[in-house]
PDB file of C-alpha atoms in Angstrom:
ATOM      1  CA  MET A   1     -23.982 -92.058-145.391  1.00  0.00           C
ATOM      2  CA  GLY A   2     -20.427 -92.011-143.813  1.00  0.00           C
ATOM      3  CA  LEU A   3     -19.085 -95.033-142.175  1.00  0.00           C
ATOM      4  CA  ILE A   4     -17.651 -95.645-138.605  1.00  0.00           C
ATOM      5  CA  GLU A   5     -13.955 -96.695-138.733  1.00  0.00           C
ATOM      6  CA  PRO A   6     -14.171 -98.568-142.214  1.00  0.00           C
ATOM      7  CA  HIS A   7     -10.327 -98.410-142.290  1.00  0.00           C
ATOM      8  CA  ALA A   8      -9.452 -99.508-138.753  1.00  0.00           C
ATOM      9  CA  LEU A   9      -7.363-102.425-140.012  1.00  0.00           C
ATOM     10  CA  LEU A  10      -5.089-100.193-141.994  1.00  0.00           C
ATOM     11  CA  LEU A  11      -4.302 -97.753-138.995  1.00  0.00           C
ATOM     12  CA  ARG A  12      -2.678 -98.147-135.772  1.00  0.00           C
ATOM     13  CA  ALA A  13      -4.674 -97.236-132.735  1.00  0.00           C
ATOM     14  CA  PRO A  14      -3.447 -96.603-129.216  1.00  0.00           C
ATOM     15  CA  ARG A  15      -4.855 -98.615-126.184  1.00  0.00           C
ATOM     16  CA  GLU A  16      -8.347 -97.746-125.097  1.00  0.00           C
ATOM     17  CA  LYS A  17      -7.035 -95.859-121.906  1.00  0.00           C
ATOM     18  CA  GLN A  18      -4.409 -93.858-123.654  1.00  0.00           C
ATOM     19  CA  LEU A  19      -4.347 -90.224-122.570  1.00  0.00           C
ATOM     20  CA  LEU A  20      -4.437 -87.645-125.365  1.00  0.00           C
ATOM     21  CA  TYR A  21      -3.216 -84.002-125.025  1.00  0.00           C
ATOM     22  CA  LYS A  22      -4.572 -81.056-126.986  1.00  0.00           C
ATOM     23  CA  ILE A  23      -3.130 -77.528-126.543  1.00  0.00           C
ATOM     24  CA  MET A  24      -5.634 -74.719-127.147  1.00  0.00           C
ATOM     25  CA  THR A  25      -5.955 -71.000-126.582  1.00  0.00           C
ATOM     26  CA  ILE A  26      -8.313 -70.100-123.966  1.00  0.00           C
ATOM     27  CA  GLU A  27     -10.150 -68.205-126.488  1.00  0.00           C
ATOM     28  CA  ASN A  28     -10.514 -70.973-128.835  1.00  0.00           C
ATOM     29  CA  LEU A  29     -11.487 -73.359-125.977  1.00  0.00           C
ATOM     30  CA  ILE A  30     -14.231 -70.993-124.770  1.00  0.00           C
ATOM     31  CA  ARG A  31     -15.554 -70.729-128.523  1.00  0.00           C
ATOM     32  CA  SER A  32     -15.558 -74.557-128.592  1.00  0.00           C
ATOM     33  CA  ILE A  33     -17.329 -74.804-125.319  1.00  0.00           C
ATOM     34  CA  LEU A  34     -19.948 -72.377-126.122  1.00  0.00           C
ATOM     35  CA  GLY A  35     -20.252 -73.628-129.846  1.00  0.00           C
ATOM     36  CA  GLU A  36     -20.327 -77.377-128.647  1.00  0.00           C
ATOM     37  CA  TYR A  37     -17.890 -78.389-131.200  1.00  0.00           C
ATOM     38  CA  LEU A  38     -14.496 -80.191-131.869  1.00  0.00           C
ATOM     39  CA  TYR A  39     -12.715 -78.352-134.762  1.00  0.00           C
ATOM     40  CA  PHE A  40     -11.592 -80.259-137.737  1.00  0.00           C
ATOM     41  CA  ASN A  41      -9.074 -78.594-140.208  1.00  0.00           C
ATOM     42  CA  ARG A  42      -8.958 -79.709-143.919  1.00  0.00           C
ATOM     43  CA  VAL A  43      -5.710 -81.595-144.283  1.00  0.00           C
ATOM     44  CA  ASP A  44      -4.493 -79.715-147.422  1.00  0.00           C
ATOM     45  CA  SER A  45      -4.766 -76.439-145.655  1.00  0.00           C
ATOM     46  CA  TYR A  46      -2.187 -76.510-142.915  1.00  0.00           C
ATOM     47  CA  LYS A  47      -0.140 -73.625-144.159  1.00  0.00           C
ATOM     48  CA  ASP A  48      -0.805 -70.620-141.949  1.00  0.00           C
ATOM     49  CA  PHE A  49       1.535 -71.122-138.996  1.00  0.00           C
ATOM     50  CA  LYS A  50       5.053 -72.077-138.223  1.00  0.00           C
ATOM     51  CA  ASN A  51       5.678 -75.709-138.151  1.00  0.00           C
ATOM     52  CA  ALA A  52       2.655 -76.523-140.209  1.00  0.00           C
ATOM     53  CA  ASP A  53       3.005 -79.287-142.746  1.00  0.00           C
ATOM     54  CA  PRO A  54       2.163 -78.154-146.258  1.00  0.00           C
ATOM     55  CA  ASN A  55       2.452 -81.789-147.426  1.00  0.00           C
ATOM     56  CA  ASP A  56      -0.138 -83.188-144.802  1.00  0.00           C
ATOM     57  CA  GLY A  57      -2.001 -86.065-146.297  1.00  0.00           C
ATOM     58  CA  GLU A  58      -0.313 -85.620-149.505  1.00  0.00           C
ATOM     59  CA  GLN A  59       0.825 -88.574-151.848  1.00  0.00           C
ATOM     60  CA  LEU A  60       4.589 -89.728-151.066  1.00  0.00           C
ATOM     61  CA  PRO A  61       6.718 -88.277-153.931  1.00  0.00           C
ATOM     62  CA  LEU A  62       7.908 -91.651-155.296  1.00  0.00           C
ATOM     63  CA  GLU A  63       4.171 -93.081-155.330  1.00  0.00           C
ATOM     64  CA  ARG A  64       2.856 -89.908-157.058  1.00  0.00           C
ATOM     65  CA  ILE A  65       4.858 -90.947-159.959  1.00  0.00           C
ATOM     66  CA  ILE A  66       3.355 -94.369-160.169  1.00  0.00           C
ATOM     67  CA  ASN A  67      -0.146 -92.837-159.314  1.00  0.00           C
ATOM     68  CA  GLU A  68       0.201 -90.481-162.231  1.00  0.00           C
ATOM     69  CA  ARG A  69       0.548 -93.482-164.678  1.00  0.00           C
ATOM     70  CA  SER A  70      -2.482 -95.249-163.235  1.00  0.00           C
ATOM     71  CA  TYR A  71      -5.940 -94.429-164.849  1.00  0.00           C
ATOM     72  CA  PHE A  72      -9.484 -95.483-164.046  1.00  0.00           C
ATOM     73  CA  GLU A  73     -10.927 -97.598-166.880  1.00  0.00           C
ATOM     74  CA  LYS A  74     -14.317 -95.539-167.060  1.00  0.00           C
ATOM     75  CA  ASP A  75     -12.405 -92.182-167.167  1.00  0.00           C
ATOM     76  CA  PRO A  76      -8.915 -92.402-168.641  1.00  0.00           C
ATOM     77  CA  SER A  77      -8.630 -88.629-168.005  1.00  0.00           C
ATOM     78  CA  PHE A  78      -8.823 -89.253-164.275  1.00  0.00           C
ATOM     79  CA  SER A  79      -5.440 -90.691-162.857  1.00  0.00           C
ATOM     80  CA  GLY A  80      -4.782 -92.286-159.531  1.00  0.00           C
ATOM     81  CA  ALA A  81      -2.981 -89.180-158.697  1.00  0.00           C
ATOM     82  CA  ASN A  82      -6.001 -87.119-159.371  1.00  0.00           C
ATOM     83  CA  TYR A  83      -7.998 -89.347-157.156  1.00  0.00           C
ATOM     84  CA  TYR A  84      -5.776 -89.048-154.281  1.00  0.00           C
ATOM     85  CA  ASP A  85      -5.705 -85.272-154.576  1.00  0.00           C
ATOM     86  CA  ARG A  86      -9.307 -84.966-154.466  1.00  0.00           C
ATOM     87  CA  ALA A  87      -9.758 -87.446-151.511  1.00  0.00           C
ATOM     88  CA  ARG A  88      -7.247 -85.253-149.576  1.00  0.00           C
ATOM     89  CA  SER A  89      -9.173 -82.069-150.337  1.00  0.00           C
ATOM     90  CA  ARG A  90     -12.291 -83.882-148.654  1.00  0.00           C
ATOM     91  CA  THR A  91     -10.410 -84.921-145.610  1.00  0.00           C
ATOM     92  CA  TYR A  92     -10.378 -83.327-142.225  1.00  0.00           C
ATOM     93  CA  ALA A  93      -8.321 -83.994-139.123  1.00  0.00           C
ATOM     94  CA  CYS A  94      -8.444 -83.236-135.394  1.00  0.00           C
ATOM     95  CA  CYS A  95      -5.073 -83.668-133.898  1.00  0.00           C
ATOM     96  CA  PHE A  96      -3.730 -84.732-130.415  1.00  0.00           C
ATOM     97  CA  SER A  97      -0.399 -85.616-128.878  1.00  0.00           C
ATOM     98  CA  LEU A  98       0.336 -88.804-126.985  1.00  0.00           C
ATOM     99  CA  GLU A  99       2.774 -86.863-124.715  1.00  0.00           C
ATOM    100  CA  ASN A 100       2.256 -83.858-122.472  1.00  0.00           C
ATOM    101  CA  SER A 101       5.657 -82.505-123.850  1.00  0.00           C
ATOM    102  CA  ASP A 102       7.343 -79.214-123.630  1.00  0.00           C
ATOM    103  CA  PHE A 103       7.426 -79.354-127.415  1.00  0.00           C
ATOM    104  CA  ILE A 104       3.627 -79.125-127.868  1.00  0.00           C
ATOM    105  CA  TRP A 105       3.366 -76.327-125.139  1.00  0.00           C
ATOM    106  CA  ARG A 106       6.072 -74.335-127.120  1.00  0.00           C
ATOM    107  CA  ASN A 107       4.706 -74.916-130.671  1.00  0.00           C
ATOM    108  CA  TYR A 108       0.795 -75.137-130.343  1.00  0.00           C
ATOM    109  CA  GLY A 109      -1.838 -72.878-128.905  1.00  0.00           C
ATOM    110  CA  LYS A 110      -0.072 -69.630-130.090  1.00  0.00           C
ATOM    111  CA  GLY A 111      -1.776 -66.191-130.882  1.00  0.00           C
ATOM    112  CA  GLY A 112      -4.110 -65.897-127.860  1.00  0.00           C
ATOM    113  CA  LYS A 113      -4.253 -62.948-125.609  1.00  0.00           C
ATOM    114  CA  LYS A 114      -5.266 -65.043-122.603  1.00  0.00           C
ATOM    115  CA  GLY A 115      -2.742 -67.909-122.773  1.00  0.00           C
ATOM    116  CA  LYS A 116      -3.198 -71.519-123.504  1.00  0.00           C
ATOM    117  CA  VAL A 117      -4.403 -74.559-121.833  1.00  0.00           C
ATOM    118  CA  CYS A 118      -4.217 -78.399-122.439  1.00  0.00           C
ATOM    119  CA  LEU A 119      -7.209 -80.800-122.550  1.00  0.00           C
ATOM    120  CA  VAL A 120      -6.575 -84.130-121.595  1.00  0.00           C
ATOM    121  CA  PHE A 121      -8.849 -86.848-122.936  1.00  0.00           C
ATOM    122  CA  ASP A 122      -9.279 -90.413-122.550  1.00  0.00           C
ATOM    123  CA  PHE A 123      -8.930 -92.022-125.901  1.00  0.00           C
ATOM    124  CA  GLY A 124     -11.491 -94.776-125.573  1.00  0.00           C
ATOM    125  CA  LYS A 125     -14.168 -92.665-124.135  1.00  0.00           C
ATOM    126  CA  LEU A 126     -13.583 -89.962-126.804  1.00  0.00           C
ATOM    127  CA  ARG A 127     -13.684 -92.554-129.583  1.00  0.00           C
ATOM    128  CA  ALA A 128     -17.164 -93.992-128.255  1.00  0.00           C
ATOM    129  CA  THR A 129     -18.551 -90.432-127.743  1.00  0.00           C
ATOM    130  CA  LEU A 130     -17.789 -89.598-131.353  1.00  0.00           C
ATOM    131  CA  ASN A 131     -18.864 -92.851-132.934  1.00  0.00           C
ATOM    132  CA  GLN A 132     -22.038 -92.821-131.060  1.00  0.00           C
ATOM    133  CA  SER A 133     -22.894 -89.284-132.055  1.00  0.00           C
ATOM    134  CA  LEU A 134     -22.268 -90.163-135.699  1.00  0.00           C
ATOM    135  CA  GLN A 135     -24.608 -93.357-135.452  1.00  0.00           C
ATOM    136  CA  ALA A 136     -27.521 -91.114-134.268  1.00  0.00           C
ATOM    137  CA  SER A 137     -30.529 -91.183-136.709  1.00  0.00           C
ATOM    138  CA  ASN A 138     -30.600 -87.465-136.753  1.00  0.00           C
ATOM    139  CA  VAL A 139     -26.956 -86.826-137.617  1.00  0.00           C
ATOM    140  CA  HIS A 140     -26.541 -84.562-140.802  1.00  0.00           C
ATOM    141  CA  PHE A 141     -23.932 -82.364-142.389  1.00  0.00           C
ATOM    142  CA  GLN A 142     -24.723 -78.616-142.309  1.00  0.00           C
ATOM    143  CA  TYR A 143     -23.737 -76.868-145.485  1.00  0.00           C
ATOM    144  CA  ASN A 144     -24.435 -73.172-146.022  1.00  0.00           C
ATOM    145  CA  GLY A 145     -27.732 -73.521-144.220  1.00  0.00           C
ATOM    146  CA  HIS A 146     -28.746 -76.727-145.869  1.00  0.00           C
ATOM    147  CA  GLN A 147     -29.204 -79.862-143.951  1.00  0.00           C
ATOM    148  CA  CYS A 148     -27.416 -82.963-145.838  1.00  0.00           C
ATOM    149  CA  ASN A 149     -26.699 -86.403-145.448  1.00  0.00           C
ATOM    150  CA  GLN A 150     -23.659 -87.308-143.343  1.00  0.00           C
ATOM    151  CA  ILE A 151     -21.067 -88.146-145.846  1.00  0.00           C
ATOM    152  CA  PHE A 152     -17.903 -88.484-143.801  1.00  0.00           C
ATOM    153  CA  ASP A 153     -16.348 -91.586-142.593  1.00  0.00           C
ATOM    154  CA  ILE A 154     -14.454 -91.415-139.154  1.00  0.00           C
ATOM    155  CA  ASN A 155     -11.282 -92.996-138.457  1.00  0.00           C
ATOM    156  CA  TYR A 156      -8.536 -92.905-135.755  1.00  0.00           C
ATOM    157  CA  GLY A 157      -4.954 -93.703-135.888  1.00  0.00           C
ATOM    158  CA  LEU A 158      -1.360 -92.850-134.857  1.00  0.00           C
ATOM    159  CA  VAL A 159       0.687 -90.991-137.422  1.00  0.00           C
ATOM    160  CA  ASP A 160       3.658 -92.875-138.996  1.00  0.00           C
ATOM    161  CA  TYR A 161       6.803 -90.670-139.330  1.00  0.00           C
ATOM    162  CA  VAL A 162       8.846 -91.531-142.410  1.00  0.00           C
ATOM    163  CA  ARG A 163      11.316 -89.975-144.814  1.00  0.00           C
ATOM    164  CA  ARG A 164       8.810 -88.996-147.354  1.00  0.00           C
ATOM    165  CA  ASP A 165      11.295 -88.732-150.229  1.00  0.00           C
ATOM    166  CA  LYS A 166      12.457 -92.166-149.606  1.00  0.00           C
ATOM    167  CA  VAL A 167       9.574 -94.264-148.772  1.00  0.00           C
ATOM    168  CA  GLN A 168       7.594 -96.282-151.400  1.00  0.00           C
ATOM    169  CA  SER A 169       5.068 -98.960-150.869  1.00  0.00           C
ATOM    170  CA  ASP A 170       6.060-102.609-151.854  1.00  0.00           C
ATOM    171  CA  PHE A 171       2.411-103.808-152.274  1.00  0.00           C
ATOM    172  CA  LYS A 172       1.024-104.681-155.687  1.00  0.00           C
ATOM    173  CA  TYR A 173      -1.770-102.372-155.343  1.00  0.00           C
ATOM    174  CA  LEU A 174      -2.244 -98.702-154.760  1.00  0.00           C
ATOM    175  CA  ARG A 175      -2.656 -97.363-151.300  1.00  0.00           C
ATOM    176  CA  ASN A 176      -6.012 -96.638-149.796  1.00  0.00           C
ATOM    177  CA  PRO A 177      -6.208 -92.702-149.639  1.00  0.00           C
ATOM    178  CA  ILE A 178      -6.728 -92.874-145.888  1.00  0.00           C
ATOM    179  CA  GLU A 179      -3.198 -94.229-145.510  1.00  0.00           C
ATOM    180  CA  TYR A 180      -1.680 -90.838-146.728  1.00  0.00           C
ATOM    181  CA  ILE A 181      -3.487 -88.947-143.924  1.00  0.00           C
ATOM    182  CA  TYR A 182      -1.601 -90.904-141.235  1.00  0.00           C
ATOM    183  CA  ILE A 183       1.940 -90.485-142.796  1.00  0.00           C
ATOM    184  CA  LYS A 184       4.089 -87.389-142.044  1.00  0.00           C
ATOM    185  CA  ASP A 185       7.736 -86.555-142.528  1.00  0.00           C
ATOM    186  CA  LYS A 186      10.099 -87.502-139.773  1.00  0.00           C
ATOM    187  CA  ARG A 187      10.700 -83.868-139.015  1.00  0.00           C
ATOM    188  CA  HIS A 188       7.351 -83.740-137.516  1.00  0.00           C
ATOM    189  CA  LYS A 189       7.900 -86.822-135.133  1.00  0.00           C
ATOM    190  CA  ASN A 190       7.956 -84.659-131.936  1.00  0.00           C
ATOM    191  CA  ASP A 191       4.185 -84.112-132.427  1.00  0.00           C
ATOM    192  CA  ASN A 192       3.842 -87.899-131.414  1.00  0.00           C
ATOM    193  CA  GLU A 193       0.425 -87.546-133.019  1.00  0.00           C
ATOM    194  CA  LEU A 194      -2.920 -89.358-132.874  1.00  0.00           C
ATOM    195  CA  ARG A 195      -5.335 -87.863-135.197  1.00  0.00           C
ATOM    196  CA  ILE A 196      -9.048 -88.321-135.900  1.00  0.00           C
ATOM    197  CA  SER A 197     -10.012 -88.035-139.477  1.00  0.00           C
ATOM    198  CA  LEU A 198     -13.369 -87.161-141.281  1.00  0.00           C
ATOM    199  CA  SER A 199     -13.097 -87.996-144.893  1.00  0.00           C
ATOM    200  CA  ALA A 200     -15.558 -88.144-147.889  1.00  0.00           C
ATOM    201  CA  LEU A 201     -15.184 -90.319-151.009  1.00  0.00           C
ATOM    202  CA  GLY A 202     -12.452 -89.306-153.465  1.00  0.00           C
ATOM    203  CA  TRP A 203     -14.253 -89.576-156.682  1.00  0.00           C
ATOM    204  CA  GLY A 204     -17.568 -88.066-158.114  1.00  0.00           C
ATOM    205  CA  SER A 205     -18.972 -84.930-156.861  1.00  0.00           C
ATOM    206  CA  PHE A 206     -21.697 -84.047-154.132  1.00  0.00           C
ATOM    207  CA  LYS A 207     -24.554 -81.810-154.694  1.00  0.00           C
ATOM    208  CA  LEU A 208     -27.474 -80.301-152.991  1.00  0.00           C
ATOM    209  CA  ASN A 209     -30.967 -81.331-154.175  1.00  0.00           C
ATOM    210  CA  ASP A 210     -30.980 -78.172-156.279  1.00  0.00           C
ATOM    211  CA  GLY A 211     -27.923 -79.342-158.223  1.00  0.00           C
ATOM    212  CA  THR A 212     -25.533 -76.903-156.387  1.00  0.00           C
ATOM    213  CA  LEU A 213     -22.082 -78.392-156.225  1.00  0.00           C
ATOM    214  CA  ILE A 214     -20.669 -78.737-152.597  1.00  0.00           C
ATOM    215  CA  VAL A 215     -17.505 -76.972-152.149  1.00  0.00           C
ATOM    216  CA  PHE A 216     -15.623 -78.559-149.133  1.00  0.00           C
ATOM    217  CA  PRO A 217     -14.771 -75.806-146.654  1.00  0.00           C
ATOM    218  CA  SER A 218     -11.584 -75.567-144.951  1.00  0.00           C
ATOM    219  CA  SER A 219     -12.769 -76.769-141.622  1.00  0.00           C
ATOM    220  CA  LEU A 220     -15.611 -78.559-140.290  1.00  0.00           C
ATOM    221  CA  PHE A 221     -17.233 -78.507-136.684  1.00  0.00           C
ATOM    222  CA  MET A 222     -18.231 -81.688-135.125  1.00  0.00           C
ATOM    223  CA  ALA A 223     -20.909 -81.665-132.343  1.00  0.00           C
ATOM    224  CA  PHE A 224     -19.221 -82.181-128.920  1.00  0.00           C
ATOM    225  CA  ASP A 225     -20.587 -81.423-125.633  1.00  0.00           C
ATOM    226  CA  TYR A 226     -17.779 -80.356-123.213  1.00  0.00           C
ATOM    227  CA  ARG A 227     -20.025 -80.539-120.232  1.00  0.00           C
ATOM    228  CA  THR A 228     -20.930 -84.060-120.677  1.00  0.00           C
ATOM    229  CA  ALA A 229     -17.460 -84.836-121.565  1.00  0.00           C
ATOM    230  CA  ILE A 230     -16.123 -83.369-118.299  1.00  0.00           C
ATOM    231  CA  ASN A 231     -18.786 -85.193-116.196  1.00  0.00           C
ATOM    232  CA  ASN A 232     -18.291 -88.577-117.798  1.00  0.00           C
ATOM    233  CA  LYS A 233     -14.344 -88.254-117.773  1.00  0.00           C
ATOM    234  CA  THR A 234     -14.005 -88.176-121.477  1.00  0.00           C
ATOM    235  CA  ILE A 235     -12.030 -84.927-120.693  1.00  0.00           C
ATOM    236  CA  VAL A 236      -9.929 -86.154-117.691  1.00  0.00           C
ATOM    237  CA  LYS A 237      -8.568 -82.845-116.701  1.00  0.00           C
ATOM    238  CA  ILE A 238      -7.439 -79.609-118.162  1.00  0.00           C
ATOM    239  CA  LEU A 239      -3.830 -78.171-117.580  1.00  0.00           C
ATOM    240  CA  ALA A 240      -2.708 -74.735-117.295  1.00  0.00           C
ATOM    241  CA  LYS A 241       0.836 -73.382-116.652  1.00  0.00           C
ATOM    242  CA  LYS A 242       0.475 -69.731-115.702  1.00  0.00           C
ATOM    243  CA  GLU A 243      -1.254 -67.891-112.864  1.00  0.00           C
ATOM    244  CA  GLU A 244      -3.405 -65.730-115.416  1.00  0.00           C
ATOM    245  CA  GLU A 245      -4.302 -68.786-117.195  1.00  0.00           C
ATOM    246  CA  LEU A 246      -5.417 -70.416-114.174  1.00  0.00           C
ATOM    247  CA  ASP A 247      -7.810 -67.509-113.414  1.00  0.00           C
ATOM    248  CA  CYS A 248      -9.442 -68.062-116.763  1.00  0.00           C
ATOM    249  CA  PHE A 249      -9.531 -71.753-116.175  1.00  0.00           C
ATOM    250  CA  GLU A 250     -11.611 -71.449-113.200  1.00  0.00           C
ATOM    251  CA  PHE A 251     -14.224 -69.942-115.443  1.00  0.00           C
ATOM    252  CA  ILE A 252     -13.730 -72.697-118.023  1.00  0.00           C
ATOM    253  CA  LYS A 253     -13.656 -75.527-115.549  1.00  0.00           C
ATOM    254  CA  ASN A 254     -17.143 -74.414-114.180  1.00  0.00           C
ATOM    255  CA  PHE A 255     -18.315 -73.479-117.550  1.00  0.00           C
ATOM    256  CA  ARG A 256     -19.105 -69.986-116.271  1.00  0.00           C
ATOM    257  CA  VAL A 257     -18.106 -68.787-119.800  1.00  0.00           C
ATOM    258  CA  THR A 258     -19.557 -65.801-121.939  1.00  0.00           C
ATOM    259  CA  SER A 259     -18.773 -64.723-125.412  1.00  0.00           C
ATOM    260  CA  GLU A 260     -17.105 -61.695-123.945  1.00  0.00           C
ATOM    261  CA  LEU A 261     -14.476 -63.513-121.827  1.00  0.00           C
TER     262      LEU A 261
END
C-alpha cells in the first residue's frame, strides 16, 4: 500500500493557510468536474509544451556520475542511476503556484477555445482532503479495467530552484529519489511551484494477478469532488479575466456543466 507523506521531513511545505493557484483551460476544468478528478502528469513526460522542463524529476548531472558508479549488492547490473530513473518513471505531479502572477496566466492554460480560469485552493484543506481519500478502506488504483492495490505514496513540497549543472549533494549517502522530484533549474523559478507527487517504489516490478506487467501510464486521475471542495472552501474561489470566460464561469461556478459545453 502507498503511504501518506512518508518523506515530509525531506521536503519544505508551506503554511496550512497558504493559497495555491492553478491555471486551467475551461475545457479541462469542465472535464475535471465531470470526471471528478485531479490530473497528475508523469514527471518524465513534460515535453509537449513551451516552457516544459524535460529534466523534471531527473538526477542532477554531477550526481548522476556518482550514481552510475553505485550498484546494488544483490544485483550488480542495477546501478543507483538505474534506480533513480525507474523511480522517476513511476512518479506523477500535480502542480500549483504560490502566486497569482502574470507569469502563470501568460504561460499556462493554453490551447483552450473558451479561455482559461484560475482555481484558488486552500493548501491545508486540499492536503487533508487528498490524504483522507487515500486512507479510505476502499481506495484502489485502476489499471486497464483492473482494480489494483493503491501503490502510490503521496507527498507535498515546495520546489527548490538551483543551478542544475552546478549543484551536488555533500551528504555521505545517496539522495532519496523523492528529492529530485522537488528540484528544478533556476530558469523555472517564476513558476514558484508547490507540487503534489504520487510515486511508486523504484525497484522491482508491479504485476496484475495474472502476471501481466503494469506499464505506468503518462498520467493519473486522482478522485476529487469539486462540488464538495467548493462547499467546504478547499477551493476558495475561481478567477477569470475576460468577459467571455466569465460567461462560461457562471456555468462552472454553479456546476451546470455538460460534456457539450
